[in-house]
GROMACS .gro file of C-alpha atoms in nm:
model
  408
    1UNK     CA    1   0.004   0.000   0.000
    2UNK     CA    2   0.132   0.337  -0.096
    3UNK     CA    3   0.211   0.546   0.217
    4UNK     CA    4   0.098   0.908   0.239
    5UNK     CA    5   0.393   1.146   0.268
    6UNK     CA    6   0.299   1.430   0.490
    7UNK     CA    7   0.452   1.758   0.374
    8UNK     CA    8   0.581   2.014   0.615
    9UNK     CA    9   0.333   2.289   0.519
   10UNK     CA   10   0.025   2.092   0.408
   11UNK     CA   11  -0.235   2.224   0.645
   12UNK     CA   12  -0.478   2.524   0.609
   13UNK     CA   13  -0.508   2.816   0.847
   14UNK     CA   14  -0.146   2.904   0.889
   15UNK     CA   15  -0.172   3.280   0.929
   16UNK     CA   16   0.116   3.518   0.880
   17UNK     CA   17   0.103   3.612   1.246
   18UNK     CA   18   0.116   3.250   1.361
   19UNK     CA   19   0.415   3.188   1.135
   20UNK     CA   20   0.591   3.495   1.284
   21UNK     CA   21   0.515   3.363   1.633
   22UNK     CA   22   0.657   3.022   1.543
   23UNK     CA   23   0.975   3.163   1.398
   24UNK     CA   24   1.032   3.385   1.703
   25UNK     CA   25   0.972   3.091   1.941
   26UNK     CA   26   1.213   2.878   1.743
   27UNK     CA   27   1.491   3.130   1.738
   28UNK     CA   28   1.442   3.208   2.105
   29UNK     CA   29   1.485   2.850   2.186
   30UNK     CA   30   1.795   2.812   1.971
   31UNK     CA   31   1.945   3.152   2.002
   32UNK     CA   32   2.317   3.184   2.060
   33UNK     CA   33   2.295   3.395   2.376
   34UNK     CA   34   2.576   3.632   2.385
   35UNK     CA   35   2.904   3.444   2.324
   36UNK     CA   36   3.092   3.741   2.469
   37UNK     CA   37   3.291   3.613   2.766
   38UNK     CA   38   3.300   3.961   2.921
   39UNK     CA   39   2.919   3.978   2.922
   40UNK     CA   40   2.899   3.645   3.095
   41UNK     CA   41   3.154   3.746   3.356
   42UNK     CA   42   2.973   4.069   3.424
   43UNK     CA   43   2.645   3.884   3.455
   44UNK     CA   44   2.797   3.625   3.691
   45UNK     CA   45   2.955   3.880   3.921
   46UNK     CA   46   2.678   4.137   3.924
   47UNK     CA   47   2.362   3.938   3.880
   48UNK     CA   48   2.388   3.570   3.972
   49UNK     CA   49   2.639   3.573   4.265
   50UNK     CA   50   2.456   3.853   4.456
   51UNK     CA   51   2.126   3.668   4.396
   52UNK     CA   52   2.247   3.335   4.545
   53UNK     CA   53   2.466   3.483   4.819
   54UNK     CA   54   2.194   3.546   5.069
   55UNK     CA   55   2.212   3.352   5.389
   56UNK     CA   56   2.541   3.185   5.296
   57UNK     CA   57   2.827   3.181   5.539
   58UNK     CA   58   3.139   3.389   5.435
   59UNK     CA   59   3.382   3.103   5.415
   60UNK     CA   60   3.137   2.891   5.216
   61UNK     CA   61   3.058   3.186   4.981
   62UNK     CA   62   3.424   3.264   4.931
   63UNK     CA   63   3.506   2.909   4.819
   64UNK     CA   64   3.199   2.884   4.604
   65UNK     CA   65   3.270   3.214   4.420
   66UNK     CA   66   3.619   3.086   4.345
   67UNK     CA   67   3.489   2.765   4.193
   68UNK     CA   68   3.178   2.903   4.017
   69UNK     CA   69   3.368   3.111   3.763
   70UNK     CA   70   3.474   2.996   3.417
   71UNK     CA   71   3.789   3.101   3.233
   72UNK     CA   72   3.756   3.207   2.870
   73UNK     CA   73   3.847   2.858   2.737
   74UNK     CA   74   3.600   2.681   2.958
   75UNK     CA   75   3.329   2.935   2.864
   76UNK     CA   76   3.383   2.889   2.487
   77UNK     CA   77   3.383   2.508   2.521
   78UNK     CA   78   3.039   2.517   2.698
   79UNK     CA   79   2.910   2.781   2.459
   80UNK     CA   80   2.978   2.546   2.168
   81UNK     CA   81   2.784   2.263   2.331
   82UNK     CA   82   2.480   2.444   2.465
   83UNK     CA   83   2.261   2.385   2.162
   84UNK     CA   84   2.311   2.006   2.168
   85UNK     CA   85   1.946   1.891   2.198
   86UNK     CA   86   1.769   1.559   2.223
   87UNK     CA   87   1.677   1.557   1.858
   88UNK     CA   88   1.798   1.203   1.800
   89UNK     CA   89   1.587   1.082   2.087
   90UNK     CA   90   1.269   1.178   1.896
   91UNK     CA   91   1.343   1.198   1.520
   92UNK     CA   92   1.584   0.925   1.419
   93UNK     CA   93   1.496   0.588   1.588
   94UNK     CA   94   1.686   0.381   1.333
   95UNK     CA   95   2.016   0.547   1.428
   96UNK     CA   96   1.941   0.504   1.805
   97UNK     CA   97   1.933   0.122   1.795
   98UNK     CA   98   2.271   0.045   1.672
   99UNK     CA   99   2.296  -0.330   1.657
  100UNK     CA  100   2.667  -0.364   1.706
  101UNK     CA  101   2.661  -0.140   2.011
  102UNK     CA  102   2.366  -0.304   2.158
  103UNK     CA  103   2.536  -0.646   2.138
  104UNK     CA  104   2.862  -0.506   2.285
  105UNK     CA  105   2.681  -0.337   2.577
  106UNK     CA  106   2.472  -0.649   2.648
  107UNK     CA  107   2.775  -0.871   2.653
  108UNK     CA  108   2.970  -0.635   2.882
  109UNK     CA  109   2.666  -0.601   3.115
  110UNK     CA  110   2.634  -0.983   3.139
  111UNK     CA  111   2.994  -0.995   3.269
  112UNK     CA  112   2.921  -0.719   3.519
  113UNK     CA  113   2.595  -0.901   3.626
  114UNK     CA  114   2.811  -1.198   3.720
  115UNK     CA  115   3.087  -0.983   3.887
  116UNK     CA  116   2.834  -0.787   4.100
  117UNK     CA  117   2.593  -1.078   4.151
  118UNK     CA  118   2.571  -1.052   4.532
  119UNK     CA  119   2.550  -0.673   4.525
  120UNK     CA  120   2.276  -0.669   4.265
  121UNK     CA  121   2.080  -0.938   4.467
  122UNK     CA  122   2.098  -0.714   4.780
  123UNK     CA  123   1.986  -0.411   4.583
  124UNK     CA  124   1.697  -0.596   4.425
  125UNK     CA  125   1.580  -0.725   4.766
  126UNK     CA  126   1.581  -0.373   4.907
  127UNK     CA  127   1.444  -0.174   4.614
  128UNK     CA  128   1.261  -0.427   4.413
  129UNK     CA  129   1.412  -0.339   4.078
  130UNK     CA  130   1.573  -0.614   3.865
  131UNK     CA  131   1.948  -0.608   3.790
  132UNK     CA  132   1.899  -0.601   3.408
  133UNK     CA  133   1.725  -0.268   3.421
  134UNK     CA  134   1.986  -0.111   3.644
  135UNK     CA  135   2.267  -0.233   3.423
  136UNK     CA  136   2.093  -0.107   3.116
  137UNK     CA  137   2.052   0.247   3.263
  138UNK     CA  138   2.411   0.240   3.383
  139UNK     CA  139   2.512   0.162   3.029
  140UNK     CA  140   2.312   0.445   2.881
  141UNK     CA  141   2.418   0.711   3.122
  142UNK     CA  142   2.789   0.659   3.154
  143UNK     CA  143   2.883   0.338   2.965
  144UNK     CA  144   2.912   0.154   3.298
  145UNK     CA  145   3.115   0.445   3.447
  146UNK     CA  146   3.373   0.439   3.177
  147UNK     CA  147   3.280   0.778   3.024
  148UNK     CA  148   3.499   1.051   3.143
  149UNK     CA  149   3.309   1.337   3.308
  150UNK     CA  150   3.451   1.662   3.177
  151UNK     CA  151   3.276   1.938   3.351
  152UNK     CA  152   3.261   2.078   3.712
  153UNK     CA  153   2.896   2.082   3.801
  154UNK     CA  154   2.896   2.411   3.987
  155UNK     CA  155   3.017   2.634   3.711
  156UNK     CA  156   2.835   2.435   3.440
  157UNK     CA  157   2.500   2.496   3.615
  158UNK     CA  158   2.584   2.865   3.649
  159UNK     CA  159   2.668   2.879   3.276
  160UNK     CA  160   2.332   2.712   3.193
  161UNK     CA  161   2.136   2.962   3.398
  162UNK     CA  162   2.296   3.231   3.177
  163UNK     CA  163   2.285   3.061   2.839
  164UNK     CA  164   1.989   2.811   2.831
  165UNK     CA  165   1.631   2.884   2.733
  166UNK     CA  166   1.545   2.679   3.043
  167UNK     CA  167   1.726   2.922   3.277
  168UNK     CA  168   1.457   2.882   3.549
  169UNK     CA  169   1.510   2.508   3.556
  170UNK     CA  170   1.888   2.543   3.586
  171UNK     CA  171   1.862   2.814   3.851
  172UNK     CA  172   1.648   2.579   4.066
  173UNK     CA  173   1.906   2.299   4.011
  174UNK     CA  174   2.182   2.537   4.105
  175UNK     CA  175   2.006   2.607   4.435
  176UNK     CA  176   1.974   2.232   4.488
  177UNK     CA  177   2.344   2.190   4.415
  178UNK     CA  178   2.430   2.457   4.678
  179UNK     CA  179   2.210   2.266   4.920
  180UNK     CA  180   2.400   1.947   4.838
  181UNK     CA  181   2.735   2.117   4.898
  182UNK     CA  182   2.628   2.242   5.236
  183UNK     CA  183   2.500   1.905   5.345
  184UNK     CA  184   2.728   1.632   5.191
  185UNK     CA  185   3.084   1.547   5.256
  186UNK     CA  186   3.202   1.611   4.907
  187UNK     CA  187   3.452   1.860   4.779
  188UNK     CA  188   3.396   2.081   4.484
  189UNK     CA  189   3.657   1.930   4.266
  190UNK     CA  190   3.492   1.586   4.296
  191UNK     CA  191   3.167   1.703   4.155
  192UNK     CA  192   3.202   1.634   3.783
  193UNK     CA  193   2.923   1.578   3.533
  194UNK     CA  194   2.791   1.662   3.192
  195UNK     CA  195   2.768   1.993   3.013
  196UNK     CA  196   2.414   2.022   3.145
  197UNK     CA  197   2.491   1.959   3.505
  198UNK     CA  198   2.399   1.588   3.526
  199UNK     CA  199   2.628   1.435   3.781
  200UNK     CA  200   2.815   1.112   3.822
  201UNK     CA  201   2.770   0.771   3.672
  202UNK     CA  202   2.387   0.771   3.696
  203UNK     CA  203   2.377   1.128   3.555
  204UNK     CA  204   2.167   1.271   3.830
  205UNK     CA  205   2.070   1.643   3.833
  206UNK     CA  206   2.131   1.791   4.184
  207UNK     CA  207   1.757   1.765   4.267
  208UNK     CA  208   1.759   1.399   4.180
  209UNK     CA  209   2.078   1.343   4.383
  210UNK     CA  210   1.913   1.513   4.692
  211UNK     CA  211   1.604   1.291   4.652
  212UNK     CA  212   1.739   0.960   4.536
  213UNK     CA  213   2.112   0.913   4.594
  214UNK     CA  214   2.187   0.659   4.867
  215UNK     CA  215   2.493   0.554   5.076
  216UNK     CA  216   2.440   0.181   5.015
  217UNK     CA  217   2.774   0.063   5.170
  218UNK     CA  218   2.729   0.292   5.478
  219UNK     CA  219   3.061   0.466   5.445
  220UNK     CA  220   2.918   0.800   5.520
  221UNK     CA  221   2.917   0.924   5.159
  222UNK     CA  222   2.661   0.913   4.872
  223UNK     CA  223   2.923   0.855   4.608
  224UNK     CA  224   2.765   0.834   4.257
  225UNK     CA  225   3.102   0.919   4.097
  226UNK     CA  226   3.330   0.634   4.190
  227UNK     CA  227   3.140   0.385   4.412
  228UNK     CA  228   2.946   0.127   4.211
  229UNK     CA  229   2.757   0.017   4.513
  230UNK     CA  230   2.613   0.363   4.561
  231UNK     CA  231   2.567   0.419   4.182
  232UNK     CA  232   2.356   0.110   4.131
  233UNK     CA  233   2.155   0.148   4.454
  234UNK     CA  234   2.081   0.506   4.372
  235UNK     CA  235   1.949   0.414   4.026
  236UNK     CA  236   1.732   0.146   4.196
  237UNK     CA  237   1.604   0.390   4.456
  238UNK     CA  238   1.512   0.642   4.179
  239UNK     CA  239   1.300   0.382   3.998
  240UNK     CA  240   1.148   0.244   4.320
  241UNK     CA  241   1.028   0.584   4.439
  242UNK     CA  242   0.896   0.666   4.097
  243UNK     CA  243   0.671   0.367   4.098
  244UNK     CA  244   0.853   0.066   3.959
  245UNK     CA  245   0.639  -0.245   3.995
  246UNK     CA  246   0.849  -0.558   4.060
  247UNK     CA  247   0.763  -0.877   3.855
  248UNK     CA  248   0.594  -0.665   3.588
  249UNK     CA  249   0.745  -0.664   3.240
  250UNK     CA  250   0.801  -0.336   3.063
  251UNK     CA  251   0.616  -0.442   2.753
  252UNK     CA  252   0.643  -0.645   2.437
  253UNK     CA  253   0.669  -0.603   2.064
  254UNK     CA  254   0.340  -0.677   1.884
  255UNK     CA  255   0.182  -0.729   1.551
  256UNK     CA  256  -0.180  -0.715   1.456
  257UNK     CA  257  -0.418  -0.924   1.251
  258UNK     CA  258  -0.634  -0.624   1.173
  259UNK     CA  259  -0.553  -0.250   1.155
  260UNK     CA  260  -0.498  -0.090   1.497
  261UNK     CA  261  -0.480   0.279   1.452
  262UNK     CA  262  -0.150   0.428   1.557
  263UNK     CA  263  -0.314   0.742   1.694
  264UNK     CA  264  -0.452   0.531   1.981
  265UNK     CA  265  -0.105   0.509   2.137
  266UNK     CA  266  -0.012   0.677   2.464
  267UNK     CA  267  -0.064   0.614   2.831
  268UNK     CA  268  -0.390   0.795   2.843
  269UNK     CA  269  -0.527   0.517   2.617
  270UNK     CA  270  -0.427   0.234   2.842
  271UNK     CA  271  -0.649  -0.076   2.878
  272UNK     CA  272  -0.600  -0.446   2.963
  273UNK     CA  273  -0.388  -0.646   2.722
  274UNK     CA  274  -0.700  -0.871   2.671
  275UNK     CA  275  -0.888  -0.581   2.526
  276UNK     CA  276  -0.607  -0.504   2.282
  277UNK     CA  277  -0.607  -0.870   2.175
  278UNK     CA  278  -0.980  -0.836   2.111
  279UNK     CA  279  -0.895  -0.540   1.881
  280UNK     CA  280  -0.651  -0.753   1.677
  281UNK     CA  281  -0.325  -0.695   1.855
  282UNK     CA  282  -0.110  -1.003   1.876
  283UNK     CA  283   0.197  -1.074   2.077
  284UNK     CA  284   0.494  -1.174   1.858
  285UNK     CA  285   0.633  -1.390   2.135
  286UNK     CA  286   0.497  -1.744   2.125
  287UNK     CA  287   0.344  -1.711   2.472
  288UNK     CA  288   0.298  -1.439   2.727
  289UNK     CA  289   0.555  -1.410   3.012
  290UNK     CA  290   0.438  -1.462   3.370
  291UNK     CA  291   0.534  -1.100   3.420
  292UNK     CA  292   0.287  -0.984   3.147
  293UNK     CA  293  -0.059  -1.141   3.224
  294UNK     CA  294  -0.362  -1.063   3.010
  295UNK     CA  295  -0.526  -0.835   3.264
  296UNK     CA  296  -0.223  -0.601   3.270
  297UNK     CA  297  -0.306  -0.236   3.183
  298UNK     CA  298  -0.105  -0.157   2.872
  299UNK     CA  299  -0.082   0.110   2.614
  300UNK     CA  300   0.027   0.117   2.251
  301UNK     CA  301   0.368   0.257   2.161
  302UNK     CA  302   0.449   0.353   1.796
  303UNK     CA  303   0.791   0.524   1.827
  304UNK     CA  304   0.811   0.581   1.453
  305UNK     CA  305   0.446   0.549   1.368
  306UNK     CA  306   0.377   0.290   1.101
  307UNK     CA  307   0.745   0.311   0.987
  308UNK     CA  308   0.886   0.093   1.266
  309UNK     CA  309   0.818  -0.172   1.524
  310UNK     CA  310   0.515  -0.138   1.758
  311UNK     CA  311   0.475  -0.231   2.124
  312UNK     CA  312   0.232  -0.276   2.406
  313UNK     CA  313   0.392  -0.121   2.721
  314UNK     CA  314   0.307  -0.127   3.088
  315UNK     CA  315   0.338   0.140   3.356
  316UNK     CA  316   0.697   0.031   3.414
  317UNK     CA  317   0.783   0.169   3.077
  318UNK     CA  318   0.670   0.509   3.184
  319UNK     CA  319   0.864   0.475   3.504
  320UNK     CA  320   1.170   0.447   3.281
  321UNK     CA  321   1.063   0.774   3.123
  322UNK     CA  322   1.087   0.953   3.457
  323UNK     CA  323   1.465   0.895   3.423
  324UNK     CA  324   1.472   1.045   3.075
  325UNK     CA  325   1.149   1.168   2.914
  326UNK     CA  326   1.210   1.014   2.577
  327UNK     CA  327   1.026   0.714   2.433
  328UNK     CA  328   1.335   0.594   2.264
  329UNK     CA  329   1.551   0.621   2.567
  330UNK     CA  330   1.301   0.413   2.772
  331UNK     CA  331   1.270   0.164   2.484
  332UNK     CA  332   1.642   0.134   2.448
  333UNK     CA  333   1.685   0.066   2.825
  334UNK     CA  334   1.394  -0.184   2.815
  335UNK     CA  335   1.528  -0.360   2.505
  336UNK     CA  336   1.892  -0.367   2.634
  337UNK     CA  337   1.768  -0.510   2.965
  338UNK     CA  338   1.594  -0.797   2.776
  339UNK     CA  339   1.924  -0.872   2.599
  340UNK     CA  340   2.107  -0.872   2.930
  341UNK     CA  341   1.855  -1.120   3.064
  342UNK     CA  342   1.931  -1.343   2.764
  343UNK     CA  343   1.657  -1.250   2.512
  344UNK     CA  344   1.894  -1.175   2.223
  345UNK     CA  345   1.806  -1.034   1.887
  346UNK     CA  346   1.685  -0.722   1.722
  347UNK     CA  347   1.330  -0.610   1.694
  348UNK     CA  348   1.132  -0.834   1.463
  349UNK     CA  349   1.009  -0.529   1.264
  350UNK     CA  350   1.282  -0.302   1.130
  351UNK     CA  351   1.287   0.073   1.112
  352UNK     CA  352   1.188   0.206   0.768
  353UNK     CA  353   1.391   0.498   0.626
  354UNK     CA  354   1.200   0.820   0.616
  355UNK     CA  355   1.289   1.175   0.497
  356UNK     CA  356   1.527   1.357   0.741
  357UNK     CA  357   1.364   1.648   0.921
  358UNK     CA  358   1.517   1.946   1.099
  359UNK     CA  359   1.384   2.072   1.427
  360UNK     CA  360   1.269   2.390   1.253
  361UNK     CA  361   1.057   2.185   1.013
  362UNK     CA  362   0.902   1.995   1.296
  363UNK     CA  363   0.823   2.329   1.475
  364UNK     CA  364   0.646   2.427   1.151
  365UNK     CA  365   0.455   2.102   1.133
  366UNK     CA  366   0.347   2.126   1.504
  367UNK     CA  367   0.232   2.487   1.454
  368UNK     CA  368   0.021   2.378   1.156
  369UNK     CA  369  -0.129   2.087   1.355
  370UNK     CA  370  -0.212   2.329   1.639
  371UNK     CA  371  -0.382   2.569   1.399
  372UNK     CA  372  -0.603   2.276   1.306
  373UNK     CA  373  -0.711   2.228   1.666
  374UNK     CA  374  -0.493   1.924   1.731
  375UNK     CA  375  -0.296   1.854   2.052
  376UNK     CA  376   0.078   1.813   1.992
  377UNK     CA  377   0.177   1.816   2.353
  378UNK     CA  378   0.470   2.044   2.411
  379UNK     CA  379   0.544   2.272   2.122
  380UNK     CA  380   0.908   2.187   2.112
  381UNK     CA  381   1.014   2.070   1.763
  382UNK     CA  382   1.034   1.709   1.890
  383UNK     CA  383   0.819   1.417   1.782
  384UNK     CA  384   0.666   1.274   2.100
  385UNK     CA  385   0.361   1.051   2.111
  386UNK     CA  386   0.114   1.340   2.116
  387UNK     CA  387   0.264   1.490   1.795
  388UNK     CA  388   0.252   1.149   1.636
  389UNK     CA  389  -0.118   1.115   1.733
  390UNK     CA  390  -0.193   1.452   1.597
  391UNK     CA  391  -0.042   1.364   1.262
  392UNK     CA  392  -0.245   1.042   1.254
  393UNK     CA  393  -0.574   1.223   1.335
  394UNK     CA  394  -0.506   1.486   1.070
  395UNK     CA  395  -0.434   1.216   0.815
  396UNK     CA  396  -0.763   1.048   0.902
  397UNK     CA  397  -0.947   1.379   0.849
  398UNK     CA  398  -0.792   1.412   0.510
  399UNK     CA  399  -0.867   1.051   0.423
  400UNK     CA  400  -0.490   0.978   0.378
  401UNK     CA  401  -0.307   0.671   0.465
  402UNK     CA  402  -0.250   0.697   0.840
  403UNK     CA  403   0.115   0.672   0.939
  404UNK     CA  404   0.146   0.893   1.248
  405UNK     CA  405   0.493   1.008   1.147
  406UNK     CA  406   0.610   1.281   0.917
  407UNK     CA  407   0.770   1.183   0.584
  408UNK     CA  408   0.824   1.443   0.320
   0.00000   0.00000   0.00000
């Protein structure tokens, strides 16, 4: 069957004003905030530091001011990376699931699973999260701790308050980081993380560290940088607190004997797996796992619409999304965990190639869908499940082939 290829500007009602608003929003989100190091230094010393200095002891403040500053080289390095966005997490699934890397990571994780067998058993007993999931997240976040963390978290967060369009978020994280420094027995020069301020091997933001990091070996320190016991237990605690249900599978790849409309995906359309079966959904696996009974509440997941594999997922899949709010991230972790557990092999349905899209084009598409009264979720230039659903609903209105994914 010929697939309808949705164009970027196919929809009516795009007014000149709405297009102007769209372009302004896009360039505000992607603007290169002043790359002038002197402007940054002036802002840091005259705006940020006075703002955060209230109620801080003099000795603490003096040390913090010394460590919060960037030199010109550090500033330019961060300035070059600030526009790195999660586009691949939403637009290019086929490049996300690299088969060679999946196999390599799964093999390495299996060796670690054996090495840390007793530790993982203790963690699972306390937090009720299986080892395979913990190892898969560890792989994704820091390649099992092998990725070198390049940035000091304090000055990185300060830079992001200055440079990011999410300055409010980073300011709150900076305050959480200061709270961490005052409370924990950790020195500034130990606190390395990503260019966005995510810390240690689990890549926790400071607020997540303050909520979820644990001292599993009782040495008086919640060390998510060098201590594997604390790293793995902290990941487990994060998932446990966010609602992980033990002995419940994350989901399964499916096929269907009759059309199941892709715009029915999403957690707000969850229903028992038996109901999906009545609608024509079939599990590709020969039989259901004990951890995936027929009365389990599940929802459809079509990460690339009709151009890729399809899944039924449980609430545990959405717990994985609390770690990183990307369908593909959660799916990668889930799939890698299956491989670590011994269920080897790629998805049974492959990813079809579609036309490459820029974030600006997706902003344009979302704007057109909004103008047609459709809900795309966050207007962010990223293809989440609400944008996919909106595409499918528009295609149905126009009596086009329903794909739920853009393809020029």
